[in-house]
Short mmCIF file of C-alpha atoms and ligand atoms in Angstrom, two decimals:
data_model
loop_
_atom_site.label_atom_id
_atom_site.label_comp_id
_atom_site.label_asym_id
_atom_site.label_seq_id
_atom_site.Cartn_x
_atom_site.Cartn_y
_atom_site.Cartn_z
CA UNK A 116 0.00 0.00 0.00
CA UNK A 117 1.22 3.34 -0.81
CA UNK A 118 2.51 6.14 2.63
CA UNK A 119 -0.74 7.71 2.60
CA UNK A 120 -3.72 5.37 2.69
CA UNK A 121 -3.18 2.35 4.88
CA UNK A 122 -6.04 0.83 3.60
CA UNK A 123 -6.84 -0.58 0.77
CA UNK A 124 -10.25 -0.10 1.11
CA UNK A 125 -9.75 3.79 0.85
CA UNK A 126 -6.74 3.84 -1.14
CA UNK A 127 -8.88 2.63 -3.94
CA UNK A 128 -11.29 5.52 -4.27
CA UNK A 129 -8.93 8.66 -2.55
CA UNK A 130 -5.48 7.27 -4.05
CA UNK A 131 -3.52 9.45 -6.40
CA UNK A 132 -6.60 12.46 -6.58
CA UNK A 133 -7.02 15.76 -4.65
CA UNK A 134 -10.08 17.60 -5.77
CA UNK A 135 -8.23 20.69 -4.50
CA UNK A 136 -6.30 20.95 -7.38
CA UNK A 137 -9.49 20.52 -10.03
CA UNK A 138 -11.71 22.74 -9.09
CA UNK A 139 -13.14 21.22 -6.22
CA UNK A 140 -14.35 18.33 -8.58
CA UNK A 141 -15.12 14.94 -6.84
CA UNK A 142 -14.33 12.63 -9.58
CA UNK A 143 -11.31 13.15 -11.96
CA UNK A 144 -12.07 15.34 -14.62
CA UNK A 145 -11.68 13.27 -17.83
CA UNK A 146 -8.92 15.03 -20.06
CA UNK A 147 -10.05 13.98 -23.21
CA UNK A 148 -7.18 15.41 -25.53
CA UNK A 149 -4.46 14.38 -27.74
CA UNK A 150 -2.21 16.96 -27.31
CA UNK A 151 -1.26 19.87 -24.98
CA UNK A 152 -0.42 23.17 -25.88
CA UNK A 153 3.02 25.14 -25.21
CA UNK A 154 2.90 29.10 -24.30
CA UNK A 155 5.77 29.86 -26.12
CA UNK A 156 8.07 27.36 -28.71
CA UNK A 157 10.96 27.58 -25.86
CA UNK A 158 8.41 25.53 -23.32
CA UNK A 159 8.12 23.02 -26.08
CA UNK A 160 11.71 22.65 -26.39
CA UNK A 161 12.33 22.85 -22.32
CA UNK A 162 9.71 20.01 -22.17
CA UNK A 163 10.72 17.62 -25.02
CA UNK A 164 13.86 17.86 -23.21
CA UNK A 165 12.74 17.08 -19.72
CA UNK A 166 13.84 20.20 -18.15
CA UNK A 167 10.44 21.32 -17.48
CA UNK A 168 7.06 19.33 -16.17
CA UNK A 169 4.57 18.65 -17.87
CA UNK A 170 2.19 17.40 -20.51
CA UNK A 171 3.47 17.30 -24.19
CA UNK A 172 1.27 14.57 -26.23
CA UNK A 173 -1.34 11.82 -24.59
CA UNK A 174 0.99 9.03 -25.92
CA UNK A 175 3.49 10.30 -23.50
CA UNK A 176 1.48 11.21 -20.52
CA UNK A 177 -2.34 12.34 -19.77
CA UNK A 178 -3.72 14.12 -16.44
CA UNK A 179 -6.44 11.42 -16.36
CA UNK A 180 -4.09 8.80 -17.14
CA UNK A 181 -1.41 10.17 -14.36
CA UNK A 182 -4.47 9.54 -11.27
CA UNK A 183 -4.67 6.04 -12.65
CA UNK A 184 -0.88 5.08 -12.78
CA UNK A 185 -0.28 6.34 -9.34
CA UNK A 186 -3.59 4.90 -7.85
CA UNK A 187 -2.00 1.09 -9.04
CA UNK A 188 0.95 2.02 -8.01
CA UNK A 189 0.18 2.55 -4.62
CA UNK A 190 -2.46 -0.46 -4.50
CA UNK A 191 0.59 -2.63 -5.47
CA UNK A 192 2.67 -1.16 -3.05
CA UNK A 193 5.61 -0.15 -5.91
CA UNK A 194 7.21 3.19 -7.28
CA UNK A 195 5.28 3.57 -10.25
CA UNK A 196 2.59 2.59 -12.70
CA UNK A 197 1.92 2.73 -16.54
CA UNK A 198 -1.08 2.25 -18.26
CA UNK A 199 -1.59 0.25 -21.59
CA UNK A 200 -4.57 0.27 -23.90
CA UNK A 201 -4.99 -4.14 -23.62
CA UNK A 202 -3.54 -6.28 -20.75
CA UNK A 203 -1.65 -7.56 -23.81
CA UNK A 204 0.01 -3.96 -24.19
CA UNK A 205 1.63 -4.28 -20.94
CA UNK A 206 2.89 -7.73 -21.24
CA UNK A 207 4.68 -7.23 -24.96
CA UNK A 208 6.19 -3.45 -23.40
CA UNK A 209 7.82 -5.84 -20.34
CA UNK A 210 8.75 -8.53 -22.37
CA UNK A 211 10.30 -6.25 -24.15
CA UNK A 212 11.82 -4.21 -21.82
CA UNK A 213 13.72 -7.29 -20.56
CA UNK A 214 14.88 -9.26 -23.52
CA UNK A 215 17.17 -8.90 -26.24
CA UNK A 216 17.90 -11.18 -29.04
CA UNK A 217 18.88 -14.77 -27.78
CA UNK A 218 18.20 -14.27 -24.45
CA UNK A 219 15.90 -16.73 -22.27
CA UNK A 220 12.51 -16.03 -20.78
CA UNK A 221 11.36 -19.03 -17.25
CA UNK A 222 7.93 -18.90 -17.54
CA UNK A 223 4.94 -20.92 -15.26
CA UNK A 224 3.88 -24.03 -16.74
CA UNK A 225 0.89 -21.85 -18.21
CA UNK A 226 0.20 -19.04 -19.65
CA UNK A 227 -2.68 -16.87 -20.83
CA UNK A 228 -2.92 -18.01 -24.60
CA UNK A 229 -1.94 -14.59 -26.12
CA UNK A 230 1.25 -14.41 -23.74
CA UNK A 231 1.80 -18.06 -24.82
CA UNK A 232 1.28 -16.36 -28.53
CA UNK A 233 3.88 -13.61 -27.68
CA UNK A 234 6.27 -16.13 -26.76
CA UNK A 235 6.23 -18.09 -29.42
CA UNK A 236 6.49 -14.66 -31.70
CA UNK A 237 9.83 -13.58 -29.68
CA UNK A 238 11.26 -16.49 -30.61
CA UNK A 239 10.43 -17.02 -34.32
CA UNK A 240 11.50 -13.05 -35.09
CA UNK A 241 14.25 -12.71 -32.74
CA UNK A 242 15.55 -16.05 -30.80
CA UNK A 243 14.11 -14.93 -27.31
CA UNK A 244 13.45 -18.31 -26.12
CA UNK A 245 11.64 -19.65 -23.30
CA UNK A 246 10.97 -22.73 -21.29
CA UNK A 247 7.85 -24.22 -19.31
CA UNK A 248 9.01 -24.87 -15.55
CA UNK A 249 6.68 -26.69 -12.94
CA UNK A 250 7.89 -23.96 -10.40
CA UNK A 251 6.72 -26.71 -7.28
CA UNK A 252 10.21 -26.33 -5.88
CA UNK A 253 13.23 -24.46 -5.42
CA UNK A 254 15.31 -27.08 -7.58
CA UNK A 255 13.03 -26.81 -10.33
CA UNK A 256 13.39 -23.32 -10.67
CA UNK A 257 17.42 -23.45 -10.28
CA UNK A 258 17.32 -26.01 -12.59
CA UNK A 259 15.89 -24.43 -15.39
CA UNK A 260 17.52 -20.95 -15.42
CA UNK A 261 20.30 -20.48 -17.89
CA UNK A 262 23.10 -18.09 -18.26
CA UNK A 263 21.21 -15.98 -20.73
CA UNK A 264 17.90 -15.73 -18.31
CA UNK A 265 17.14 -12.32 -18.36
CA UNK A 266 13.19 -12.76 -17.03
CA UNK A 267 11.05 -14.99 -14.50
CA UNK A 268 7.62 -14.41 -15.98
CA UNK A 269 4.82 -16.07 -13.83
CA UNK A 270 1.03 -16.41 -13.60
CA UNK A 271 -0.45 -17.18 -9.93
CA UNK A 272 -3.24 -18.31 -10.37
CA UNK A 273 -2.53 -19.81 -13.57
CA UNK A 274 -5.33 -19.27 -16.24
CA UNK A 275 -7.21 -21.39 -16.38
CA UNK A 276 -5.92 -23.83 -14.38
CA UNK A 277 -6.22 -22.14 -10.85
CA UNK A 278 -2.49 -23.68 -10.13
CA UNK A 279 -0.40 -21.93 -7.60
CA UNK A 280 2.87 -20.83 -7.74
CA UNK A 281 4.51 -20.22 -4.40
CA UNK A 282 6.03 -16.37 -5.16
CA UNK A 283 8.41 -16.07 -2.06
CA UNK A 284 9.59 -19.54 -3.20
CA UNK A 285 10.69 -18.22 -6.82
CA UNK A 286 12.21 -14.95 -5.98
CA UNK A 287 14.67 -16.94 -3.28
CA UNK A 288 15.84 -18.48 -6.51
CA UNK A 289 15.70 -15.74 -8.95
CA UNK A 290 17.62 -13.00 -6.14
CA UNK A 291 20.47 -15.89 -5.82
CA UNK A 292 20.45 -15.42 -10.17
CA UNK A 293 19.78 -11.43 -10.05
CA UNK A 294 17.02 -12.25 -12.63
CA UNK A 295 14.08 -9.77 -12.41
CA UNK A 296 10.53 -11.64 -11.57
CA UNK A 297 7.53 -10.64 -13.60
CA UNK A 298 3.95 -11.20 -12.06
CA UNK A 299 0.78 -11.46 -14.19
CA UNK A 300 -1.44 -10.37 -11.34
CA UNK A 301 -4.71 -10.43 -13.09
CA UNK A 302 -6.87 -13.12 -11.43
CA UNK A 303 -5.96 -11.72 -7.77
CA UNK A 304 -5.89 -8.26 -8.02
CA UNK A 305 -3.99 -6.21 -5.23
CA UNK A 306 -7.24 -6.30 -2.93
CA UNK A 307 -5.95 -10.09 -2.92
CA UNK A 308 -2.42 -10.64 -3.63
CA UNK A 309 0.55 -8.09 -3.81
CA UNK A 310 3.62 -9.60 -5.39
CA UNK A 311 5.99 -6.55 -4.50
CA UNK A 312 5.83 -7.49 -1.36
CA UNK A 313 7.18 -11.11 -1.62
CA UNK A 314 10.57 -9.06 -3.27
CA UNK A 315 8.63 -9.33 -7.12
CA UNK A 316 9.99 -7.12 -9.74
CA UNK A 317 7.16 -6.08 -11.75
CA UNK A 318 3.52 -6.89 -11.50
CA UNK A 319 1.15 -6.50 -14.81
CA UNK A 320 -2.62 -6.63 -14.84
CA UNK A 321 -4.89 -6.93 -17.63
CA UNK A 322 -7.01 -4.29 -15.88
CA UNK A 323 -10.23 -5.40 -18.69
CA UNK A 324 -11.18 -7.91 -15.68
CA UNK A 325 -11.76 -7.38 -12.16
CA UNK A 326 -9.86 -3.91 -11.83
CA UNK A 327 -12.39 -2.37 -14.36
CA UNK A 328 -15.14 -4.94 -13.21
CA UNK A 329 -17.92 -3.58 -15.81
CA UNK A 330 -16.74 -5.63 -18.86
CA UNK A 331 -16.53 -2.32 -20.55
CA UNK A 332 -12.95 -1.36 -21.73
CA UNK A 333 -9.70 -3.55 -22.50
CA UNK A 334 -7.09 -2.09 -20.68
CA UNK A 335 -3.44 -3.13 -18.98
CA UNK A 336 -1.28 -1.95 -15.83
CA UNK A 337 2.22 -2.49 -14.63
CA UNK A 338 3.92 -1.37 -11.49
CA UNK A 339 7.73 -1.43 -10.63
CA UNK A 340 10.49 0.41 -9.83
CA UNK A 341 10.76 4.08 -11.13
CA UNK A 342 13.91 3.28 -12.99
CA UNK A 343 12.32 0.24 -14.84
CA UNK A 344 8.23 2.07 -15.02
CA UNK A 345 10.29 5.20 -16.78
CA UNK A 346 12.47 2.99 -19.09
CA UNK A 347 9.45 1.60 -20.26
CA UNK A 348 7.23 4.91 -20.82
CA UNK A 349 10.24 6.19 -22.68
CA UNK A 350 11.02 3.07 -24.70
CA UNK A 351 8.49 -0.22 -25.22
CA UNK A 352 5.57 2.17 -24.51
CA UNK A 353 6.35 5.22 -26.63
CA UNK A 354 7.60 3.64 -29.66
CA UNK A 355 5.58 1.07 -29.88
CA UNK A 356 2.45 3.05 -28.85
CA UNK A 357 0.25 1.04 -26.84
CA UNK A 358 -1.49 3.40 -24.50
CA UNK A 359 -4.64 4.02 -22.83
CA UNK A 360 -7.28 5.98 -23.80
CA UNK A 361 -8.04 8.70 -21.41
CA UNK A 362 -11.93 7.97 -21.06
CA UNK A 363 -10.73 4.19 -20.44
CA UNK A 364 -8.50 4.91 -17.98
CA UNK A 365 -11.44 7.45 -16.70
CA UNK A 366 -13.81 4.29 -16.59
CA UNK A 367 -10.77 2.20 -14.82
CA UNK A 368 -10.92 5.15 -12.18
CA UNK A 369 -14.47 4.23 -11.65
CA UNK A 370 -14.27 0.79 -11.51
CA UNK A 371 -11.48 0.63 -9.41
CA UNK A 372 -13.50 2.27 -6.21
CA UNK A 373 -15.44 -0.88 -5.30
CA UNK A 374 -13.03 -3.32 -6.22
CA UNK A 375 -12.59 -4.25 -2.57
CA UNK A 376 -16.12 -5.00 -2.01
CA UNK A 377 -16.60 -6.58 -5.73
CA UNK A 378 -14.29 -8.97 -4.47
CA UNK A 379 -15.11 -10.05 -1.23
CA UNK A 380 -19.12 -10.57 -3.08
CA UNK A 381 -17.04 -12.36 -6.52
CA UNK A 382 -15.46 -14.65 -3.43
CA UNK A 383 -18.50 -14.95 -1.35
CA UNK A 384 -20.12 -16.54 -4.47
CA UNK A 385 -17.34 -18.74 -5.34
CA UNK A 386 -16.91 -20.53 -1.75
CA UNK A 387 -20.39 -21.29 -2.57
CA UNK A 388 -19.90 -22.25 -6.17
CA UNK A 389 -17.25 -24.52 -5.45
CA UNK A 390 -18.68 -26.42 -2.47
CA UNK A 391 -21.62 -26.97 -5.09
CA UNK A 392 -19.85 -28.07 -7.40
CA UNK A 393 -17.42 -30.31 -5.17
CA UNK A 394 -20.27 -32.59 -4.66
CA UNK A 395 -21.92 -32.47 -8.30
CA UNK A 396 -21.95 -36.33 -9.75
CA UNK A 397 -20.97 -34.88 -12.94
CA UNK A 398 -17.77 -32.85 -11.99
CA UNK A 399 -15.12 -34.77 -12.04
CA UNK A 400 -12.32 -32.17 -10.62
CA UNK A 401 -12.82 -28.76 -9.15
CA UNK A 402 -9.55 -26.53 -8.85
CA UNK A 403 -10.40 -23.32 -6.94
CA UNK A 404 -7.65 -21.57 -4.57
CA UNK A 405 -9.76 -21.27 -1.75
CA UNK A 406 -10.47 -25.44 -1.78
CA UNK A 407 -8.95 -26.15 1.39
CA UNK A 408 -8.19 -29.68 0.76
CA UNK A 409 -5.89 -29.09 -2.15
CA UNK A 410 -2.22 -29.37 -2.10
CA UNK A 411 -1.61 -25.43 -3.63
CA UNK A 412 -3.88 -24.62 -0.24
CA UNK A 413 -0.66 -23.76 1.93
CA UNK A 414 0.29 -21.39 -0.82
CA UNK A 415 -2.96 -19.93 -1.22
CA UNK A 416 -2.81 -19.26 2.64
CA UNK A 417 0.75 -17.76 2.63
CA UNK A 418 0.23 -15.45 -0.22
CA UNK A 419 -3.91 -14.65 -1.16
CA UNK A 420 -6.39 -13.10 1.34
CA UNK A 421 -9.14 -15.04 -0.32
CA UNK A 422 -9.70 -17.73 -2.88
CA UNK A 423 -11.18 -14.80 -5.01
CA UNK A 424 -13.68 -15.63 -8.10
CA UNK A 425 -12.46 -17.63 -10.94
CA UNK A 426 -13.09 -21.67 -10.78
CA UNK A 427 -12.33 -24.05 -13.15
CA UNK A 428 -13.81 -27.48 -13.41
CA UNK A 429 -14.01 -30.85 -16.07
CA UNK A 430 -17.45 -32.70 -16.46
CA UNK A 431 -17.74 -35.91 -16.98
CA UNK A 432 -17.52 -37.23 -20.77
CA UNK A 433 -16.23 -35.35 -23.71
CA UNK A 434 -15.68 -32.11 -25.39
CA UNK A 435 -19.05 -31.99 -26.83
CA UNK A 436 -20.32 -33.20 -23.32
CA UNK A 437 -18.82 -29.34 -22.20
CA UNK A 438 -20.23 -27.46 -25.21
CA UNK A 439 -23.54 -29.13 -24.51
CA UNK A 440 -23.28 -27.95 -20.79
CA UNK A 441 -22.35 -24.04 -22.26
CA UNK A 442 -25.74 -24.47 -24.38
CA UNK A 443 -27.66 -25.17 -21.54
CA UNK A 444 -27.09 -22.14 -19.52
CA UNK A 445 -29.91 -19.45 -19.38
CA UNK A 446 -28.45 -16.88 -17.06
CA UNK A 447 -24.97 -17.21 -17.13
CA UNK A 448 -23.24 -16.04 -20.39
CA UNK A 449 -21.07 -18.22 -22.77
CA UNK A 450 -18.13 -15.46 -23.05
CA UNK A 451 -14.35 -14.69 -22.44
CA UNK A 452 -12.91 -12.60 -20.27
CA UNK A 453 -13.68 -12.34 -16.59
CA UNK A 454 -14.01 -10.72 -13.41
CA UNK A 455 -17.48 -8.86 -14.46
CA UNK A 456 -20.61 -8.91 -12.74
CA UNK A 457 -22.18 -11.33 -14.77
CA UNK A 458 -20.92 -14.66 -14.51
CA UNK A 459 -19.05 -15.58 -17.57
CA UNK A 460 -18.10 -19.24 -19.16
CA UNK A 461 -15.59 -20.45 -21.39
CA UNK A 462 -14.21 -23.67 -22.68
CA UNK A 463 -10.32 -22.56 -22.74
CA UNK A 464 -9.28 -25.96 -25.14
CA UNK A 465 -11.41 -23.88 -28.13
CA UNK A 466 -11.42 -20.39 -26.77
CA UNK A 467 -8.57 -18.73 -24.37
CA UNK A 468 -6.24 -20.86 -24.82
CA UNK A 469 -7.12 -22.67 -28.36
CA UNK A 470 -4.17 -20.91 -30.11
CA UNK A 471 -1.34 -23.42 -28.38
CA UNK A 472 -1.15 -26.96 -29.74
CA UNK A 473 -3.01 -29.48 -28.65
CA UNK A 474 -0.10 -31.07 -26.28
CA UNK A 475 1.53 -28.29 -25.08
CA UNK A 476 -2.31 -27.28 -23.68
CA UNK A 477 -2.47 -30.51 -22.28
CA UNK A 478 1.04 -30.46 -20.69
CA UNK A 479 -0.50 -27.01 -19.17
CA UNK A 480 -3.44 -29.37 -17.79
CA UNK A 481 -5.65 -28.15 -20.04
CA UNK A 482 -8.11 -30.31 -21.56
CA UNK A 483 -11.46 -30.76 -23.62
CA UNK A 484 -13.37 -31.19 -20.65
CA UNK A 485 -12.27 -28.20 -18.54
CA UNK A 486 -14.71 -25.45 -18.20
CA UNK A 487 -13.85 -21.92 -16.63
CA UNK A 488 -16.51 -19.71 -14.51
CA UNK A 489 -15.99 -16.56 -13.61
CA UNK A 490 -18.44 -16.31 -10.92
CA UNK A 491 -19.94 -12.51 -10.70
CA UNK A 492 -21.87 -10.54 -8.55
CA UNK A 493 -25.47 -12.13 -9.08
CA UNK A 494 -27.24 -14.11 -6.04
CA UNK A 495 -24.97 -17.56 -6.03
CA UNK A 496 -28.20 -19.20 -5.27
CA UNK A 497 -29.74 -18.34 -8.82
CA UNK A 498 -25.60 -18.82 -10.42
CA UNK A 499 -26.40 -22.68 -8.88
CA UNK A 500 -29.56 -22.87 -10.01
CA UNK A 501 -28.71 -22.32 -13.63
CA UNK A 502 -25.49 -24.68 -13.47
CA UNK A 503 -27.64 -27.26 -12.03
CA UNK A 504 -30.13 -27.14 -14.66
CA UNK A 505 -27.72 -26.99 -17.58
CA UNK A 506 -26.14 -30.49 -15.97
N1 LCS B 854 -3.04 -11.91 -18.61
C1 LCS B 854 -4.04 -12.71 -18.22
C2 LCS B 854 -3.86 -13.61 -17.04
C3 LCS B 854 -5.22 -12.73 -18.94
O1 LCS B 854 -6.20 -13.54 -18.54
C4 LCS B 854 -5.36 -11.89 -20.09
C5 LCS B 854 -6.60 -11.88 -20.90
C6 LCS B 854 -4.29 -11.07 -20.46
C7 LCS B 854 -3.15 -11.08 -19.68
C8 LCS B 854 -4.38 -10.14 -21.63
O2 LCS B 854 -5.19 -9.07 -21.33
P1 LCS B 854 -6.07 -8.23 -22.40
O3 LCS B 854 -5.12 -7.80 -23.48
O4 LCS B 854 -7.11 -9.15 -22.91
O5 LCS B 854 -6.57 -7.11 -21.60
N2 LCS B 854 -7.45 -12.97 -20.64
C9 LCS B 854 -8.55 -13.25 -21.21
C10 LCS B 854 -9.31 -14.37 -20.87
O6 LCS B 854 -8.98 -15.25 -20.07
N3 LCS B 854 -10.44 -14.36 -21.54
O7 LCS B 854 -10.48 -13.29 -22.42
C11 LCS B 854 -9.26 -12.55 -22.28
#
């Protein structure tokens, strides 16, 4: 959490805004512009050559934008934040913030499918490669990192697995290397898990899902270190151009004020979900983060103040068993993406994640009978009632 707010709770909706210094205005004002102007051609040149603050152009910095980077930053408990216009944004500018040509990227066994898409890009175009590590134990991770690692890039929970990687675990191994740790902290959220504070490098969110929370924009976040955040802004983000809008970021802003109590209602309704489930004849396996009786419990414990909302589950027979299931629903919607108040469904074998081959999906634990819910915001009693039905 950042010096001023303590809690998260307020941090959220005070965080990074004074209305003293628009006008009194409660919310922030929404600076819908491309460019700013310069009182005389000797400000432009003072500013393009950072000896004077302030705003030049919206792809290098936006009022409305600014709120929004330092409100993450503080949730996350880091330096400073950048936005991106697609959680996607964020993860290429890191990526390629931290690799050159032939160097080596660790990565969780599993991976969103575009990052897996990403990966497999950097290394056709310009030999960055990158291995699949268990990450279960120390000697897995030492095992695996090479003289040319230059990133640890992990995903806890793992979409759409729900597999756990232990973070304090990893970054033992990867301070002993001096390789920088990159967290995809999408599924969590800060309000649930804050990977700076295990000794992480960078944390990334594809802010789309349960930052924004109204299934309304595509956006991405990253918070670090000044030194990396400003590297980044200046480099991977500028020149490759993949920033916010200002009314998305404006929308983020608004989202982001009840994230604390979306979540606690997202988990509330997935404790129920999954004890449902648990005890359906036709679910075969339920992985969840808050299922106490599963081995990735102790990490879920250590690191996560609550399971939070995503499940994922396999039914009994095949593929078209699962589509079958999807056609059934009434009130719950077949769609991607997650962390909404509606509850969402997927089948990641021929949606999220149908861009990797067959086996290396199936190495990832992914197969034709897994089904991902993102439970939302509805009464869990009528989210049961439709599953049940649909079974
Ligand atoms: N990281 C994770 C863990 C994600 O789940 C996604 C998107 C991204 C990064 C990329 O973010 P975007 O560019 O879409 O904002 N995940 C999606 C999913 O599971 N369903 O639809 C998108």
């Amino acid at each position: 959490m950042g010096e001023k707010y303590k809690h998260i709770e307020t941090a959220v909706i005070h965080e990074g805004y004074d209305s003293k210094e628009h006008l009194g205005s409660l919310t922030t004002p929404l600076f819908q512009t491309s460019t700013f102007t310069f009182d005389t051609a000797e400000q432009g040149e003072n500013r393009f050559a950072g000896l004077e603050d302030g705003y030049i152009y919206s792809r290098l910095g936006n009022p409305t934008v600014r709120v929004l980077e330092e409100k993450i930053a503080a949730l996350e408990g880091g330096e400073a934040g950048l936005a991106f216009s697609s959680g996607m944004a964020a993860v290429s500018a890191v990526l390629f913030a931290l690799t050159k040509a032939d160097d080596h990227i660790l990565c969780s066994k599993g991976l969103y499918g575009c990052t897996f898409g990403l990966l497999q890009l950097m290394e056709e175009k310009y030999r960055i490669t990158h291995d699949f590590c268990e990450m279960e134990t120390e000697e897995q991770v030492r095992g695996m990192i090479r003289p040319n690692t230059t990133c640890i890039y992990v995903e806890t929970p793992i979409n759409p697995t729900m597999k756990m990687i232990d973070l304090a675990m990893v970054m033992k191994v990867a301070k002993e290397y001096g390789v920088p740790v990159v967290v995809d902290n999408t599924f969590s959220t800060p309000y649930l898990q804050r990977p700076l504070e295990f000794g992480c490098d960078i944390v990334l969110h594809s802010a789309t899902k349960y930052l924004c929370g109204h299934g309304d924009i595509v956006a991405g976040l990253i918070v670090g270190k000044r030194d990396f955040i400003n590297q980044v802004a200046m480099t991977t983000q500028k020149d490759i151009g993949g920033v916010i809008s200002p009314f998305d970021a404006w929308l983020l802003l608004r989202g982001l004020k009840t994230l604390p109590i979306r979540m606690d209602r997202h988990t509330a309704n997935a404790t129920e979900i999954f004890r449902m489930l648990k005890e359906h004849p036709r679910v075969k396996a339920v992985y969840y983060p808050g299922d106490v009786e599963s081995q990735d419990y102790r990490i879920t414990e250590k690191q996560m103040k609550s399971g939070g909302g995503m499940i994922s589950f396999e039914i009994e027979g095949t593929k078209q068993d699962a589509q079958k299931f999807l056609n059934n629903l009434k009130l719950i919607k077949i769609a991607v993406s997650l962390g909404d108040a509606e509850t969402l469904i997927q089948h990641p074998a021929t949606m999220t994640h149908s861009a990797i081959p067959k086996e290396s999906r199936e190495l990832m634990g992914i197969n034709d009978q897994l089904i991902r819910l993102s439970v939302g915001l509805e009464s869990w009693h009528d989210i049961w009632t439709d599953l049940e039905q649909a079974f």
